[in-house]
Amino acid sequence: MIDEMDLLRNLRDTEPVRPHAFEEARAVLRAALAVEGAPETRTASRRRARWGMRRTMGFGAAGLVAAAAAAALVLPSASTPAQLPATAAPAAGNHILAELAAAITPLQAKAPGDATLEIRNESPTSDELSDGHGIGLFTDDGTYYWGNDKSALRRAVVRKDGGDDMFKRDIAAALYAVKGDIDTARARMAVSNLARGTDPTSGERAEIEKLKGLAKARGEKYVPPKPLTAEQQKDVTDNHIWTNAIDALLAAPENPQVRAGVLRIMATMPKVKVTKTVTAGKPTLTLMDSWSTTGGKTEEKLVINAGTGQPVALTSSVPDMPSSTYYYHNSRVTLADVEAGRF
């Protein structure tokens, strides 16, 4: 039987492991086990080629692979015209997010330092390190570093042991969205997790071959998963956009232009529900994306500051598992100070 570590080992074949990987791998594993062998699919819900099977639930093991393959787009090389997906925005967007994006747009990035330090824990008010969550560093040039504690983070920075360019494409798509064509911005964000020239279907084809081998070893006939419907494919694409946009926001929370672009894109997603809330005594907005799986309803909630759009918290709820909420505490630092241990 596979476990979350098997899932993560597969993910490392494509890109460095991102924050939240262990929690998400466990969630995907539980969801996959819950629906394995289900005779029919209910929704295409989630995906992400970056994570392979990460958020594509409700299919059974074979369907998990098929969903990612169906959503996969071959990104162009630098010399090839972009082949962007059909991701047209709805005629009317969410006015709350659109208005906040418009209010933020005139602001320019003037934050000190050249990197953002992220502490993620279960407290909305304390920025103390929490066991198991570590500490992350997003540099302005797109490199991401992570460590179990400050000493481990410093070592990673000194050794240059980071994920190069991991978030550059997410951020670039958000920046384009500020004043660019919104349909083009959505299309770019949908595939921003993939490097140019990447064929994400190659890994999925390999997984299908593994499934065929497993079926043969059990003396069973391999049954290919059902193709996704047009509505399921649209759901998968929208969830590519949702998760890549969140990555952009988490990677550059102090850049108002990135926040404005993310909000403008999020405003085009009809299934994203927005509620006015209060978190730790401050006005916030809670954005929720949800989808159905065989085991029940799965949802994710992103909480942002109602005035600035900065990320506050992220909650994930998966059937048969307790929900998890993580709060984000960000501060600006310099890479030189982190290397010297002054943070």
PDB file of N, CA and C in Angstrom, residues 223-261:
ATOM      1  N   VAL A 223      -8.939  -1.529 -16.395  1.00  0.00           N
ATOM      2  CA  VAL A 223     -10.088  -0.780 -16.892  1.00  0.00           C
ATOM      3  C   VAL A 223      -9.748   0.702 -16.866  1.00  0.00           C
ATOM      4  N   PRO A 224      -9.620   1.333 -18.027  1.00  0.00           N
ATOM      5  CA  PRO A 224      -9.270   2.756 -18.045  1.00  0.00           C
ATOM      6  C   PRO A 224     -10.371   3.604 -17.432  1.00  0.00           C
ATOM      7  N   PRO A 225     -10.010   4.702 -16.836  1.00  0.00           N
ATOM      8  CA  PRO A 225     -11.022   5.574 -16.225  1.00  0.00           C
ATOM      9  C   PRO A 225     -11.890   6.235 -17.278  1.00  0.00           C
ATOM     10  N   LYS A 226     -13.073   6.631 -16.864  1.00  0.00           N
ATOM     11  CA  LYS A 226     -13.971   7.322 -17.782  1.00  0.00           C
ATOM     12  C   LYS A 226     -13.415   8.707 -18.109  1.00  0.00           C
ATOM     13  N   PRO A 227     -13.598   9.149 -19.348  1.00  0.00           N
ATOM     14  CA  PRO A 227     -13.157  10.512 -19.688  1.00  0.00           C
ATOM     15  C   PRO A 227     -13.938  11.542 -18.881  1.00  0.00           C
ATOM     16  N   LEU A 228     -13.306  12.660 -18.609  1.00  0.00           N
ATOM     17  CA  LEU A 228     -13.987  13.732 -17.899  1.00  0.00           C
ATOM     18  C   LEU A 228     -15.001  14.414 -18.802  1.00  0.00           C
ATOM     19  N   THR A 229     -16.091  14.861 -18.209  1.00  0.00           N
ATOM     20  CA  THR A 229     -17.061  15.652 -18.953  1.00  0.00           C
ATOM     21  C   THR A 229     -16.515  17.066 -19.135  1.00  0.00           C
ATOM     22  N   ALA A 230     -17.169  17.844 -19.999  1.00  0.00           N
ATOM     23  CA  ALA A 230     -16.743  19.224 -20.219  1.00  0.00           C
ATOM     24  C   ALA A 230     -16.820  20.027 -18.924  1.00  0.00           C
ATOM     25  N   GLU A 231     -17.845  19.778 -18.125  1.00  0.00           N
ATOM     26  CA  GLU A 231     -17.991  20.503 -16.862  1.00  0.00           C
ATOM     27  C   GLU A 231     -16.896  20.108 -15.887  1.00  0.00           C
ATOM     28  N   GLN A 232     -16.549  18.823 -15.858  1.00  0.00           N
ATOM     29  CA  GLN A 232     -15.472  18.378 -14.989  1.00  0.00           C
ATOM     30  C   GLN A 232     -14.146  18.992 -15.410  1.00  0.00           C
ATOM     31  N   GLN A 233     -13.885  19.053 -16.696  1.00  0.00           N
ATOM     32  CA  GLN A 233     -12.648  19.648 -17.180  1.00  0.00           C
ATOM     33  C   GLN A 233     -12.569  21.123 -16.807  1.00  0.00           C
ATOM     34  N   LYS A 234     -13.715  21.817 -16.876  1.00  0.00           N
ATOM     35  CA  LYS A 234     -13.736  23.229 -16.483  1.00  0.00           C
ATOM     36  C   LYS A 234     -13.445  23.370 -14.989  1.00  0.00           C
ATOM     37  N   ASP A 235     -14.009  22.479 -14.179  1.00  0.00           N
ATOM     38  CA  ASP A 235     -13.737  22.516 -12.740  1.00  0.00           C
ATOM     39  C   ASP A 235     -12.254  22.308 -12.456  1.00  0.00           C
ATOM     40  N   VAL A 236     -11.649  21.372 -13.176  1.00  0.00           N
ATOM     41  CA  VAL A 236     -10.230  21.105 -12.986  1.00  0.00           C
ATOM     42  C   VAL A 236      -9.417  22.344 -13.319  1.00  0.00           C
ATOM     43  N   THR A 237      -9.722  22.981 -14.455  1.00  0.00           N
ATOM     44  CA  THR A 237      -8.982  24.179 -14.852  1.00  0.00           C
ATOM     45  C   THR A 237      -9.149  25.302 -13.835  1.00  0.00           C
ATOM     46  N   ASP A 238     -10.381  25.509 -13.360  1.00  0.00           N
ATOM     47  CA  ASP A 238     -10.609  26.559 -12.365  1.00  0.00           C
ATOM     48  C   ASP A 238      -9.834  26.285 -11.092  1.00  0.00           C
ATOM     49  N   ASN A 239      -9.679  25.024 -10.744  1.00  0.00           N
ATOM     50  CA  ASN A 239      -8.933  24.724  -9.541  1.00  0.00           C
ATOM     51  C   ASN A 239      -7.434  24.840  -9.748  1.00  0.00           C
ATOM     52  N   HIS A 240      -6.974  24.669 -10.983  1.00  0.00           N
ATOM     53  CA  HIS A 240      -5.584  25.028 -11.287  1.00  0.00           C
ATOM     54  C   HIS A 240      -5.385  26.508 -10.969  1.00  0.00           C
ATOM     55  N   ILE A 241      -6.310  27.312 -11.462  1.00  0.00           N
ATOM     56  CA  ILE A 241      -6.221  28.762 -11.265  1.00  0.00           C
ATOM     57  C   ILE A 241      -6.277  29.103  -9.781  1.00  0.00           C
ATOM     58  N   TRP A 242      -7.208  28.503  -9.066  1.00  0.00           N
ATOM     59  CA  TRP A 242      -7.375  28.770  -7.629  1.00  0.00           C
ATOM     60  C   TRP A 242      -6.081  28.508  -6.869  1.00  0.00           C
ATOM     61  N   THR A 243      -5.490  27.339  -7.083  1.00  0.00           N
ATOM     62  CA  THR A 243      -4.323  26.981  -6.288  1.00  0.00           C
ATOM     63  C   THR A 243      -3.081  27.751  -6.714  1.00  0.00           C
ATOM     64  N   ASN A 244      -2.891  27.961  -8.000  1.00  0.00           N
ATOM     65  CA  ASN A 244      -1.738  28.741  -8.445  1.00  0.00           C
ATOM     66  C   ASN A 244      -1.838  30.182  -7.961  1.00  0.00           C
ATOM     67  N   ALA A 245      -3.060  30.726  -7.962  1.00  0.00           N
ATOM     68  CA  ALA A 245      -3.257  32.093  -7.489  1.00  0.00           C
ATOM     69  C   ALA A 245      -2.944  32.201  -5.999  1.00  0.00           C
ATOM     70  N   ILE A 246      -3.330  31.193  -5.219  1.00  0.00           N
ATOM     71  CA  ILE A 246      -3.000  31.193  -3.796  1.00  0.00           C
ATOM     72  C   ILE A 246      -1.490  31.139  -3.611  1.00  0.00           C
ATOM     73  N   ASP A 247      -0.808  30.331  -4.416  1.00  0.00           N
ATOM     74  CA  ASP A 247       0.647  30.263  -4.325  1.00  0.00           C
ATOM     75  C   ASP A 247       1.281  31.623  -4.584  1.00  0.00           C
ATOM     76  N   ALA A 248       0.771  32.330  -5.589  1.00  0.00           N
ATOM     77  CA  ALA A 248       1.299  33.666  -5.882  1.00  0.00           C
ATOM     78  C   ALA A 248       1.103  34.596  -4.697  1.00  0.00           C
ATOM     79  N   LEU A 249      -0.074  34.522  -4.077  1.00  0.00           N
ATOM     80  CA  LEU A 249      -0.381  35.386  -2.935  1.00  0.00           C
ATOM     81  C   LEU A 249       0.510  35.059  -1.747  1.00  0.00           C
ATOM     82  N   LEU A 250       0.735  33.790  -1.477  1.00  0.00           N
ATOM     83  CA  LEU A 250       1.580  33.388  -0.352  1.00  0.00           C
ATOM     84  C   LEU A 250       3.048  33.720  -0.595  1.00  0.00           C
ATOM     85  N   ALA A 251       3.460  33.682  -1.866  1.00  0.00           N
ATOM     86  CA  ALA A 251       4.864  33.937  -2.187  1.00  0.00           C
ATOM     87  C   ALA A 251       5.212  35.418  -2.173  1.00  0.00           C
ATOM     88  N   ALA A 252       4.245  36.280  -2.441  1.00  0.00           N
ATOM     89  CA  ALA A 252       4.522  37.725  -2.492  1.00  0.00           C
ATOM     90  C   ALA A 252       3.424  38.506  -1.769  1.00  0.00           C
ATOM     91  N   PRO A 253       3.210  38.233  -0.481  1.00  0.00           N
ATOM     92  CA  PRO A 253       2.102  38.865   0.250  1.00  0.00           C
ATOM     93  C   PRO A 253       2.281  40.354   0.476  1.00  0.00           C
ATOM     94  N   GLU A 254       3.531  40.832   0.406  1.00  0.00           N
ATOM     95  CA  GLU A 254       3.782  42.248   0.650  1.00  0.00           C
ATOM     96  C   GLU A 254       3.731  43.094  -0.623  1.00  0.00           C
ATOM     97  N   ASN A 255       3.523  42.462  -1.760  1.00  0.00           N
ATOM     98  CA  ASN A 255       3.472  43.185  -3.033  1.00  0.00           C
ATOM     99  C   ASN A 255       2.022  43.471  -3.393  1.00  0.00           C
ATOM    100  N   PRO A 256       1.583  44.733  -3.316  1.00  0.00           N
ATOM    101  CA  PRO A 256       0.172  45.037  -3.597  1.00  0.00           C
ATOM    102  C   PRO A 256      -0.229  44.748  -5.031  1.00  0.00           C
ATOM    103  N   GLN A 257       0.708  44.805  -5.964  1.00  0.00           N
ATOM    104  CA  GLN A 257       0.387  44.496  -7.350  1.00  0.00           C
ATOM    105  C   GLN A 257       0.059  43.014  -7.526  1.00  0.00           C
ATOM    106  N   VAL A 258       0.794  42.153  -6.856  1.00  0.00           N
ATOM    107  CA  VAL A 258       0.495  40.718  -6.897  1.00  0.00           C
ATOM    108  C   VAL A 258      -0.869  40.460  -6.274  1.00  0.00           C
ATOM    109  N   ARG A 259      -1.137  41.091  -5.140  1.00  0.00           N
ATOM    110  CA  ARG A 259      -2.431  40.897  -4.484  1.00  0.00           C
ATOM    111  C   ARG A 259      -3.573  41.361  -5.387  1.00  0.00           C
ATOM    112  N   ALA A 260      -3.399  42.498  -6.036  1.00  0.00           N
ATOM    113  CA  ALA A 260      -4.447  43.014  -6.924  1.00  0.00           C
ATOM    114  C   ALA A 260      -4.697  42.055  -8.079  1.00  0.00           C
ATOM    115  N   GLY A 261      -3.628  41.513  -8.656  1.00  0.00           N
ATOM    116  CA  GLY A 261      -3.787  40.581  -9.763  1.00  0.00           C
ATOM    117  C   GLY A 261      -4.485  39.303  -9.348  1.00  0.00           C
TER     118      GLY A 261
END
